[in-house]
XYZ file of C-alpha atoms in Angstrom:
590
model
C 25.447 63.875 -6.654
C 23.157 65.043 -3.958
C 21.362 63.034 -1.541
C 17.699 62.824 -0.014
C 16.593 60.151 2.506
C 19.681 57.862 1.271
C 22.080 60.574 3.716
C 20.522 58.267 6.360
C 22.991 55.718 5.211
C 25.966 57.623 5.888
C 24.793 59.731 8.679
C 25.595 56.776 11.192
C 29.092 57.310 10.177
C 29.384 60.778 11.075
C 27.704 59.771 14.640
C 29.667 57.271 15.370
C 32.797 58.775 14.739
C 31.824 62.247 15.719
C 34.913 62.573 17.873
C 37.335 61.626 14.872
C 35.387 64.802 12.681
C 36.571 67.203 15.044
C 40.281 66.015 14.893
C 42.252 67.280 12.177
C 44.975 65.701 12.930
C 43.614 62.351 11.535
C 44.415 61.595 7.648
C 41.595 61.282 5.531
C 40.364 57.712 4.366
C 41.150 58.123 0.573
C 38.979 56.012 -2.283
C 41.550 55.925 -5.112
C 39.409 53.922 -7.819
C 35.909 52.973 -8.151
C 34.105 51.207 -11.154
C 31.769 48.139 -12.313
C 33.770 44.964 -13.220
C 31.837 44.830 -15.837
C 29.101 47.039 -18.054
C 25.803 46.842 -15.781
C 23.384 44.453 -18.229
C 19.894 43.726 -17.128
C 18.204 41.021 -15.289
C 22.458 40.021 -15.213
C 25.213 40.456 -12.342
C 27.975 42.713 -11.672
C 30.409 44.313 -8.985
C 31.329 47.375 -7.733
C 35.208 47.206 -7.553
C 36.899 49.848 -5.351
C 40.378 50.390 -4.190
C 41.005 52.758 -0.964
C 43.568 54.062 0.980
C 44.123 52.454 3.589
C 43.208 49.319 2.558
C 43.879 48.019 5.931
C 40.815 47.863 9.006
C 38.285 49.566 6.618
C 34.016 49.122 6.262
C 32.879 50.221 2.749
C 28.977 51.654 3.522
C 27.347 51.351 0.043
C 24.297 52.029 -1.647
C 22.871 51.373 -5.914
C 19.914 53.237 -7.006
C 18.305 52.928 -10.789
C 17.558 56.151 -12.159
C 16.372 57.695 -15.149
C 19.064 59.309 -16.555
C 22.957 59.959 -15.252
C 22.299 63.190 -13.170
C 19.262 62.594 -11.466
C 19.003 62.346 -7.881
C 19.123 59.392 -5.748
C 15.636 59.041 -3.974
C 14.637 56.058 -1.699
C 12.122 54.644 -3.935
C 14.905 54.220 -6.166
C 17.100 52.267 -3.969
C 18.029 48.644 -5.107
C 20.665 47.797 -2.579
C 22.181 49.209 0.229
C 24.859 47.738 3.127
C 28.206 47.327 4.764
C 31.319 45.549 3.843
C 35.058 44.291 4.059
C 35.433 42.692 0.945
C 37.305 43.906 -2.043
C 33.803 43.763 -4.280
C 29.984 44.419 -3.779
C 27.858 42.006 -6.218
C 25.010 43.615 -7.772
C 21.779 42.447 -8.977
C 20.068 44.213 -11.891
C 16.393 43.132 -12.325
C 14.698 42.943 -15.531
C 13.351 45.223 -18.093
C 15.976 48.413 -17.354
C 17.597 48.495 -20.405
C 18.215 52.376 -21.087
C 18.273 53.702 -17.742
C 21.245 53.771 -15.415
C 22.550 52.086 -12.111
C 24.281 54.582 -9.946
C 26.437 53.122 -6.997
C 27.613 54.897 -4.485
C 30.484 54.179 -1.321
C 31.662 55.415 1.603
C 34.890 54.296 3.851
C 34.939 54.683 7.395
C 37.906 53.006 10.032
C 37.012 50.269 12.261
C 39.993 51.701 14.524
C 39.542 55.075 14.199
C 42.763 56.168 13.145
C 41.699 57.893 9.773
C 38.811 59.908 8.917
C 36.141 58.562 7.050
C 35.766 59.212 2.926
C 34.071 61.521 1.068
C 31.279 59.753 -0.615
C 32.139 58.618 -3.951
C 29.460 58.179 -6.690
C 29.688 56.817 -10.546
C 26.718 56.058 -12.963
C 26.398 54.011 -15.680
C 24.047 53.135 -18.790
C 22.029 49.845 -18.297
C 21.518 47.767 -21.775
C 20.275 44.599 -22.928
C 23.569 42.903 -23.507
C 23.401 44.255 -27.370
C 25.161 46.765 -28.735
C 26.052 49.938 -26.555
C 24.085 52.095 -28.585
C 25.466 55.102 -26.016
C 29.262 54.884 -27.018
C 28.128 54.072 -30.765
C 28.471 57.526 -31.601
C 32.168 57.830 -30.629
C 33.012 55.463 -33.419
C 34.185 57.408 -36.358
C 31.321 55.353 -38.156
C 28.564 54.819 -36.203
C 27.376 51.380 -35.276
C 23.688 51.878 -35.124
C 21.116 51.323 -37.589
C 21.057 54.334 -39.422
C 24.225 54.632 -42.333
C 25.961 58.334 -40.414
C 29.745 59.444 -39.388
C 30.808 60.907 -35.637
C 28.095 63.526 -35.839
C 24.990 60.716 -35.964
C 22.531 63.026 -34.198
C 21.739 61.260 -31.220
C 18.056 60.230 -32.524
C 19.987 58.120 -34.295
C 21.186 55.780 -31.364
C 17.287 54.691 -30.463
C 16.001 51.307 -30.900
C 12.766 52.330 -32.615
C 14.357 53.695 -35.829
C 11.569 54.484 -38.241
C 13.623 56.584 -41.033
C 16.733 55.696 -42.044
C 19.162 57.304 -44.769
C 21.468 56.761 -47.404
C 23.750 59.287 -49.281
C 20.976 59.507 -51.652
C 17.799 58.403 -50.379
C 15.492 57.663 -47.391
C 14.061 54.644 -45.901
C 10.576 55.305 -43.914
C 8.701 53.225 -41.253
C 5.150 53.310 -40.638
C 3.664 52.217 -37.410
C 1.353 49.862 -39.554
C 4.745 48.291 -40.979
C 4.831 49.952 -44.153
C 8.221 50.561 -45.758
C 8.385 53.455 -48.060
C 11.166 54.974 -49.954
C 12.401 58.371 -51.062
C 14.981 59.421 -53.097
C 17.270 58.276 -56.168
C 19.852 56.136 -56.911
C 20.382 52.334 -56.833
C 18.955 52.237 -53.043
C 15.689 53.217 -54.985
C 16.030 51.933 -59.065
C 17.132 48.530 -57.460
C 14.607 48.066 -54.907
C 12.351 45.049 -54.489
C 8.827 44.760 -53.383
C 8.920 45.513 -50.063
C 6.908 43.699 -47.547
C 5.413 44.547 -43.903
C 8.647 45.308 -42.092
C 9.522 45.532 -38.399
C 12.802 47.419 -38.840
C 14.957 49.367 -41.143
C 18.679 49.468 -41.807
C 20.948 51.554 -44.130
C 24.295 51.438 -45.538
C 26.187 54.381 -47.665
C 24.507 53.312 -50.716
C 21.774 50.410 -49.910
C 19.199 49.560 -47.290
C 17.928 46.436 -45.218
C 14.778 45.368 -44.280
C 13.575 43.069 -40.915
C 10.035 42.056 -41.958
C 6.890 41.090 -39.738
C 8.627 37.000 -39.958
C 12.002 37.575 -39.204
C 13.641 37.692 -42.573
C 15.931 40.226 -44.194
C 16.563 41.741 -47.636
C 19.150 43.644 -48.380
C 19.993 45.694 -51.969
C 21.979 48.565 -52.690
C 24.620 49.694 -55.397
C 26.964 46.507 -54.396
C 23.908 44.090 -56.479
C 21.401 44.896 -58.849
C 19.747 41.342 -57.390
C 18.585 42.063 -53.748
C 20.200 39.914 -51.437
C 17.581 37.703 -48.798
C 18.744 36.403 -45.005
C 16.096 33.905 -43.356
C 15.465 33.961 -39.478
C 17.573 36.966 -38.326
C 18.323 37.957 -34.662
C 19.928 41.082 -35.059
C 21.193 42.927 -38.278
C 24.167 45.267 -38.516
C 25.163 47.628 -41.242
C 28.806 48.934 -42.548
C 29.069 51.325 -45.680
C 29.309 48.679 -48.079
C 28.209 45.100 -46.624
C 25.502 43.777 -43.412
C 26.356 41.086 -41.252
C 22.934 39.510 -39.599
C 23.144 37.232 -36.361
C 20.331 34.249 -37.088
C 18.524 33.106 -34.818
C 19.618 29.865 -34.665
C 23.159 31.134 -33.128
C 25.033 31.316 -36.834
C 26.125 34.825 -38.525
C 25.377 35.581 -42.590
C 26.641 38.540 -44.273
C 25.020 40.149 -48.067
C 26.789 43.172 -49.976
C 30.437 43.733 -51.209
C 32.018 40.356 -51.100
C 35.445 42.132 -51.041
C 34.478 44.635 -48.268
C 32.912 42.648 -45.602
C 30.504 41.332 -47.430
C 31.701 37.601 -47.626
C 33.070 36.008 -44.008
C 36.622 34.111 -45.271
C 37.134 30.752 -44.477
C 39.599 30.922 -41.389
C 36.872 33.244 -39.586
C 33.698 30.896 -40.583
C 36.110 27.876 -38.751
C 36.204 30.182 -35.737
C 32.794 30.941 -35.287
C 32.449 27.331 -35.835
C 34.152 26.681 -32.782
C 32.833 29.345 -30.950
C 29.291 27.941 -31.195
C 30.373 24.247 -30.560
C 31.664 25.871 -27.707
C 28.460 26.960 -26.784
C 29.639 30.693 -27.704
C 26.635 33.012 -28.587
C 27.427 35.959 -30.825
C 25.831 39.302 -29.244
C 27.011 42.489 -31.420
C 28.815 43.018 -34.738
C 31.155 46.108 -35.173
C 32.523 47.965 -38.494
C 35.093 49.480 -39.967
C 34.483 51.039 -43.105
C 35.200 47.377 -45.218
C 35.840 44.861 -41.999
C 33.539 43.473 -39.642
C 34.334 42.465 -35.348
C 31.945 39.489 -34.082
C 31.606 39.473 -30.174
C 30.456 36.018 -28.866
C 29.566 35.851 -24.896
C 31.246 32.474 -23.562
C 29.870 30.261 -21.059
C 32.850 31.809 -18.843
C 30.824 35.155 -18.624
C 33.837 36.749 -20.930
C 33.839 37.253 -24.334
C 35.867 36.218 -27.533
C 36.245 38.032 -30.437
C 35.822 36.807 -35.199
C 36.967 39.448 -37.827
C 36.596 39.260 -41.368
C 36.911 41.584 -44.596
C 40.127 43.361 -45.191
C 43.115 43.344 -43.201
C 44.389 46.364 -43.415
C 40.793 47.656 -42.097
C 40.858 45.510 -39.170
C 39.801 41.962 -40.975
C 42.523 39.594 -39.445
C 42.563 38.903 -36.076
C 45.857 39.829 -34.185
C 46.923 36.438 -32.156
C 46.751 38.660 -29.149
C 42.482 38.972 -29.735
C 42.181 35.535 -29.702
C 41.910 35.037 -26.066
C 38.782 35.019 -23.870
C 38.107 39.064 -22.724
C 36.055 41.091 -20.571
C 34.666 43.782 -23.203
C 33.376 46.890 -22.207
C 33.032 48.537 -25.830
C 34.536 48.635 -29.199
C 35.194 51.736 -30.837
C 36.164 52.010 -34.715
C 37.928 54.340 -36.569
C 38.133 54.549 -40.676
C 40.277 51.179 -41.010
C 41.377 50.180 -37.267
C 39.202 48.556 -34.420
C 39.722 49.541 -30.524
C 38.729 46.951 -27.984
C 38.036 48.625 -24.685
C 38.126 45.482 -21.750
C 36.721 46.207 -18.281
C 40.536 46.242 -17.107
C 40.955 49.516 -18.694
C 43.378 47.891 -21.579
C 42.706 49.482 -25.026
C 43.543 46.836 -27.978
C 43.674 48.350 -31.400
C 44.680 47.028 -34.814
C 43.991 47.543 -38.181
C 45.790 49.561 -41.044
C 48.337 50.200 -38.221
C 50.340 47.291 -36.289
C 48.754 46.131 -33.146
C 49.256 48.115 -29.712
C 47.626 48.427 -26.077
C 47.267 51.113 -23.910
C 46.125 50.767 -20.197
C 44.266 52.286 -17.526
C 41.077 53.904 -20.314
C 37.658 54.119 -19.427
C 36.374 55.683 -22.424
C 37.760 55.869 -26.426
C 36.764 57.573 -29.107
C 37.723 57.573 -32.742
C 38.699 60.094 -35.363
C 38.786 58.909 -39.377
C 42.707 58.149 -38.215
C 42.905 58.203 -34.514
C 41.929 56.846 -31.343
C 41.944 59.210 -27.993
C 41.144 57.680 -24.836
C 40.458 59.073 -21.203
C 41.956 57.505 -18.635
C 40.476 56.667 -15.202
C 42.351 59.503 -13.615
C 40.585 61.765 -15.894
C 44.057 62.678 -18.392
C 43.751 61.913 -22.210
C 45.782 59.407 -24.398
C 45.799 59.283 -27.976
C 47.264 57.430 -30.574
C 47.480 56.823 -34.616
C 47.814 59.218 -36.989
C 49.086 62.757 -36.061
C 47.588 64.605 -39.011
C 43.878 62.992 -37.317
C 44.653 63.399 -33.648
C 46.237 61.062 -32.835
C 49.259 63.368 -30.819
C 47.852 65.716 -28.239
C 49.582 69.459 -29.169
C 51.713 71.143 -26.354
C 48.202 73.210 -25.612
C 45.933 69.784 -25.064
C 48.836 68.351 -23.289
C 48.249 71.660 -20.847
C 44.556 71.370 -20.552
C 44.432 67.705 -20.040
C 46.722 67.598 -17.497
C 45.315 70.786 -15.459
C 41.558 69.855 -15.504
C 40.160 66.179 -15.412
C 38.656 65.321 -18.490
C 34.781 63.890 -18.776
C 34.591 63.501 -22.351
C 35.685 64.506 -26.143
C 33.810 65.570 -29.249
C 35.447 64.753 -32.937
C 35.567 65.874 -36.146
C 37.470 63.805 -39.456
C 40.351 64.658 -38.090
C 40.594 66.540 -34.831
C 39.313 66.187 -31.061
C 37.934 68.379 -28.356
C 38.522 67.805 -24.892
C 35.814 68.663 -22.169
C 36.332 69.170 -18.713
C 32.714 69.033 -17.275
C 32.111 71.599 -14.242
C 35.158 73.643 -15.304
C 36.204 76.528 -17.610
C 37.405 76.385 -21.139
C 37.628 73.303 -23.808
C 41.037 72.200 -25.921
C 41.193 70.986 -29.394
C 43.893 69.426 -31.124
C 44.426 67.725 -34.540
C 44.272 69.101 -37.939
C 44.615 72.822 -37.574
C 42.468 73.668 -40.435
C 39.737 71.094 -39.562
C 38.238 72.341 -35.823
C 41.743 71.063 -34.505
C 42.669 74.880 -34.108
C 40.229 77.116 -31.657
C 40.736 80.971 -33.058
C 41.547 83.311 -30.115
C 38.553 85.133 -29.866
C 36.103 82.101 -29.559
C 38.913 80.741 -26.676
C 38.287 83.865 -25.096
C 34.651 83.293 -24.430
C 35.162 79.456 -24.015
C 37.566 80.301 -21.193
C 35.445 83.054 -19.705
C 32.464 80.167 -19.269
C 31.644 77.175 -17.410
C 31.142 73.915 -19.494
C 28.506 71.756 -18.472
C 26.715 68.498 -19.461
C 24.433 71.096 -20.915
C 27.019 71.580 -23.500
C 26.501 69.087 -26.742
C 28.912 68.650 -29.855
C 27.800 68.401 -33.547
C 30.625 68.132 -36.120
C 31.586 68.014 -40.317
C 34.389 66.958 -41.595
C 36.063 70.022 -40.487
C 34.497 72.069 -38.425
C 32.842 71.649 -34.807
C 29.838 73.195 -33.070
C 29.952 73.331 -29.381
C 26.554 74.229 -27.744
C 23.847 74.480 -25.072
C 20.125 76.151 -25.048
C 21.650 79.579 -25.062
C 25.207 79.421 -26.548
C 26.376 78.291 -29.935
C 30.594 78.039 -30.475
C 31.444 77.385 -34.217
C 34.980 76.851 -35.535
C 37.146 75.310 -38.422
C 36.770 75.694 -42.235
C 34.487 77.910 -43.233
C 33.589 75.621 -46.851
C 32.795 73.278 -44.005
C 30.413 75.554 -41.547
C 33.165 76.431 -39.943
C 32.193 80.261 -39.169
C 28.977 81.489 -38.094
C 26.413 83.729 -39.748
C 25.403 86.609 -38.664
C 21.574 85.702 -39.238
C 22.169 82.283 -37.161
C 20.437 82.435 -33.345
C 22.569 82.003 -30.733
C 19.649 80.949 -28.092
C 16.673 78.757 -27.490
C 18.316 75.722 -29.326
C 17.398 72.571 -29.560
C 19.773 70.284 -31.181
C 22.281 70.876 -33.822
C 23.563 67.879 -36.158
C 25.869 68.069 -39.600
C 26.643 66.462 -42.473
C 29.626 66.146 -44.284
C 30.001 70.025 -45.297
C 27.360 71.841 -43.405
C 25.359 72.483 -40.123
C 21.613 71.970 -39.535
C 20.082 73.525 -36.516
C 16.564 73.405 -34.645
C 16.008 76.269 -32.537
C 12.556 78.268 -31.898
C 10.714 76.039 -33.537
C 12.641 76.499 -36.862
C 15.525 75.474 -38.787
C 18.546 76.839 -39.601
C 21.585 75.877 -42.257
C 24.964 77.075 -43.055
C 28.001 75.443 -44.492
C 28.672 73.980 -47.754
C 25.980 75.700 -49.883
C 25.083 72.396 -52.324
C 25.527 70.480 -49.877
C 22.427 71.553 -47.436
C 24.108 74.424 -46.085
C 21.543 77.225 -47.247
C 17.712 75.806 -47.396
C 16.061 76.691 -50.992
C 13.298 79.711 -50.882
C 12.995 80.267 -54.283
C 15.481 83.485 -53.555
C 18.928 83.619 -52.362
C 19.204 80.049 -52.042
C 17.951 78.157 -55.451
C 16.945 74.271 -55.595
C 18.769 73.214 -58.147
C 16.148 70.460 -58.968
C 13.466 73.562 -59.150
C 14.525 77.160 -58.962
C 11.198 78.424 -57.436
C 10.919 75.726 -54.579
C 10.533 77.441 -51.738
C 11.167 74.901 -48.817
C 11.794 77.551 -46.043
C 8.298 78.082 -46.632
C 7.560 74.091 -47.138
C 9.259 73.669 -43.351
C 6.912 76.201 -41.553
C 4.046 74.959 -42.959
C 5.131 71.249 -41.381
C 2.489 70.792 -38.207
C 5.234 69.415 -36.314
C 8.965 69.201 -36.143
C 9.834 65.848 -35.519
C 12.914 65.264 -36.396
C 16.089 66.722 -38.281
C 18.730 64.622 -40.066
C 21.480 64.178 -42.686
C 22.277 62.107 -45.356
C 26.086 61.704 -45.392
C 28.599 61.147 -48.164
C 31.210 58.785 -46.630
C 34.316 58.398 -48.812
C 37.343 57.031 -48.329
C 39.641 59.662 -49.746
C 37.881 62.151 -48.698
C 37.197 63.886 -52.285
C 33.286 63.560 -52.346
C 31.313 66.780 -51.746
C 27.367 65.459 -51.670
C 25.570 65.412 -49.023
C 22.125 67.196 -47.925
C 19.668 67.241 -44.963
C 15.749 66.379 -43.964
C 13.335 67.667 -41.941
C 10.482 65.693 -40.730
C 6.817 66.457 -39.729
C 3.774 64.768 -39.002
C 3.739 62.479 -42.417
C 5.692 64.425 -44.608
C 9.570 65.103 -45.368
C 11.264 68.106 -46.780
C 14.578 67.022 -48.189
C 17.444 69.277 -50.166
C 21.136 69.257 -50.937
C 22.993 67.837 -53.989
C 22.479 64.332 -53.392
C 18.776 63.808 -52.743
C 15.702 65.413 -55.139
C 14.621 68.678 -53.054
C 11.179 68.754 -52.420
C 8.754 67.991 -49.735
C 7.082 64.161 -49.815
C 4.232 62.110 -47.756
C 6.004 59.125 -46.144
């Protein structure tokens, strides 16, 4: 990070010890570890925890700024605290009204004898929320946990509180900003729907939707009831493929859809929560697997403790070792197996396999099968199934150890390592889903500098890698896997998939390639047919849209992986143009 005004701070350090610069004889004060003791939560407290070499004699200079985004520059009108200490922590204040932008922190050690140089400044940023769900590492769940039904590749529009369509595998859920709820689409999400009153929010599940209306009350319907389901007074609601949970507002949790998957809270876990709110626990998020459900309650203590419920072998039982008061940082789910991430760096995980920890993470994310986690140090460790990632290959092993990784991408069942500032990326995992790089696209990867430019979009097997003016596109080609010749390569704007294909924005048009039924070629009446209506022309439909809004996916989740819907919309101002084999292809007025 680079520094304005705020070099001021820091400056007195050089003067001061202008003498010990010029000696380089003197060892270099070294800051070994530096991190929040806990995820920075507005209007609440935290630290910045540090450990430095030599511990011994040292003043830590600091300084916390809130800025916009990770990579902006500290100025002084963003300073929030600045000083000098000798204690092990600095306690930090976050005001109000910050959620979504972040609290950078930033030290400095100097030697109150002189005998070591001082520090290079050391600087870390992180995401400030509301206490809720951290809707920034809900996309590295292999199954999202925002609002909108979507696997790994949720496009990140996704991940925003003010979620106005939301979408099934077969159908779309629409907001107004009068409150009107409108729905498009087929199946039992749409045959099965009730009357459907001035809402505030929107939910959706693989085959069903929610509604929040203008008082507070919920109703849910989908495939899992021909009767729609109805929660008074809800908080919060959050949905899984095949069930919601909904915190009330009177402290309690409630659950509607499949009673076998999720959908019913079992006796043992309703006693716990019980006890959690006699203990004056308050429960804050609710996490998925694809037919369990993980209930975080914040304790009076400042930690949290931890309810599951739905099936075992996808997480529903609570190992004896969760049942202890943490410090969470985030939970990450794969397919059938929940990660705890505490502010330690200890990764819990359990689920379809036995329980196990690993230490020293800062960040996981989940394949359908695996977990991979990067450690504070910057190396990667994964774990669970092979086939899915979960064993780095002898290549990944290389990369990870050579460069310091700042973050992965996945696909169903393979990850890519990222190694911000440097050349080259790594994948590993299922060889003929992504988990393979061919030659010739390493070549070019190698030959360039990745950057937080640089954004991931994924299918089941195959992953896009891509800035503005590059586009990097491997794994099966049924899957999008290999890139058309007629596809731009510059000027793009975002790029999210679906199960089997690829949907692009880029100069102010669309582009799709994949899985042909399954929105991977956009009907024109030509070389691409509808098959709802041979003639539609929806190439033609999407230029005439005023506006690009937004583009999406509807997903196909299944469990055995044998589905191949799945289809895409693009949104304008008022209208819709949907296609693919699951939804009707057409354009409609929301």
């Amino acid at each position: 990070m680079k520094f304005n005004v705020l070099n001021l701070i820091f400056a007195i350090v050089l003067i001061t010890n202008c003498d010990i610069a010029f000696s380089q004889k003197l060892a270099v004060i070294q800051i070994e570890d530096l991190y929040l003791t806990s995820p920075p939560i507005e209007n609440k407290n935290t630290s910045i925890s540090y450990l430095v070499e030599p511990s011994d004699n040292i003043v830590i200079q600091y300084y916390t700024c809130i800025l916009n985004d990770e990579f902006s520059t500290c100025k002084s009108d963003d300073l929030l605290s600045s000083g000098e200490t000798e204690d092990d922590s600095i306690s930090v204040s976050i005001p109000k009204d910050l959620a979504g932008k972040y609290l950078s922190y930033c030290i400095s050690a100097i030697s109150k004898s002189g005998a070591y140089l001082p520090s290079e400044n050391e600087c870390r940023s992180e995401l400030i929320t509301n206490g809720d769900i951290d809707n920034k590492h809900s996309l590295f769940s292999y199954l999202n946990q925002t609002k909108n039904f979507s696997l790994y590749n949720a496009p990140i529009t996704d991940a925003k509180d003010n979620v106005s369509f939301v979408t099934s595998n077969s159908a779309a859920l629409s907001l107004s900003s009068e409150g009107d709820a409108s729905l498009i689409g087929y199946g039992s999400e749409v045959t099965n729907a009730p009357n459907l009153p001035k809402a505030k929010e929107v939910y959706s599940m693989l085959d069903g939707f929610a509604i929040k209306s203008e008082s507070d009350d919920a109703i849910i319907w989908g495939q899992f009831d021909t009767t729609p389901s109805y929660i008074n007074q809800v908080e919060a609601i959050f949905p899984a493929p095949y069930a919601m949970a909904a915190i009330l507002k009177s402290g309690g949790i409630s659950t509607a859809g499949d009673m076998v998957r999720g959908g019913s809270i079992s006796s043992e876990a309703q006693k716990r929560i019980d006890k959690l709110l006699g203990n004056d626990g308050i429960p804050k998020a609710i996490y998925h697997t694809a037919q369990a459900f993980l209930a975080v309650f914040d304790m009076p203590s400042g930690k949290q403790k931890l309810v599951a419920w739905g099936q075992s072998i996808y997480g529903g039982t609570l190992p004896d070792e969760m049942k202890s008061a943490l410090s969470i940082k985030d939970v990450i789910t794969s397919q059938d197996s929940f990660t705890v991430l505490d502010n330690d760096g200890n990764a819990y995980s359990w689920g379809h396999s036995p329980f196990e920890q690993h230490q020293n993470i800062q960040t996981v994310y989940a394949t359908r099968y695996a977990f991979a986690g990067i450690t504070k140090s910057g190396r990667v460790i994964a774990w669970g199934d092979s086939y899915y990632g979960g064993l780095l290959s002898s290549a990944a092993t290389d990369f990870t150890n050579a460069n310091p990784i700042t973050r992965l991408c996945a696909s169903d069942a393979s990850f890519v390592a990222i190694s911000d500032g440097n050349k080259g990326v790594v994948a590993w995992g299922n060889d003929y889903g992504a988990g393979y790089i061919p030659s010739n696209i390493q070549i070019e990867l190698d030959a360039i500098t990745i950057t937080d430019d640089f954004h991931c979009a994924s299918t089941e097997k195959a992953i896009a890698l891509y800035d503005s003016s590059h586009l990097f596109v491997w794994g099966d080609k049924k899957y999008g896997g290999t890139l058309p010749s007629n596809i731009p390569t510059f000027s793009i704007a975002n790029v999210i998939g679906n199960n089997h294909a690829f949907l692009m924005k880029a100069m102010d048009d669309v582009y799709a390639w994949g899985g042909v039924n399954q929105g991977g070629c956009i009907p024109d009446g030509h070389q691409c047919l509808s098959s709802d209506d041979s003639s539609l022309n929806l190439r033609s439909a999407i230029n005439d849209l005023s506006d690009i809004s937004q583009i999406g996916s509807f997903n196909t989740f299944s469990e055995f992986e044998d589905e191949t819907t799945g289809g895409f919309y693009v949104r304008g101002f008022n209208a819709v143009v949907m296609w693919g084999n699951s939804v009707p292809d057409g354009v409609f007025n929301e």
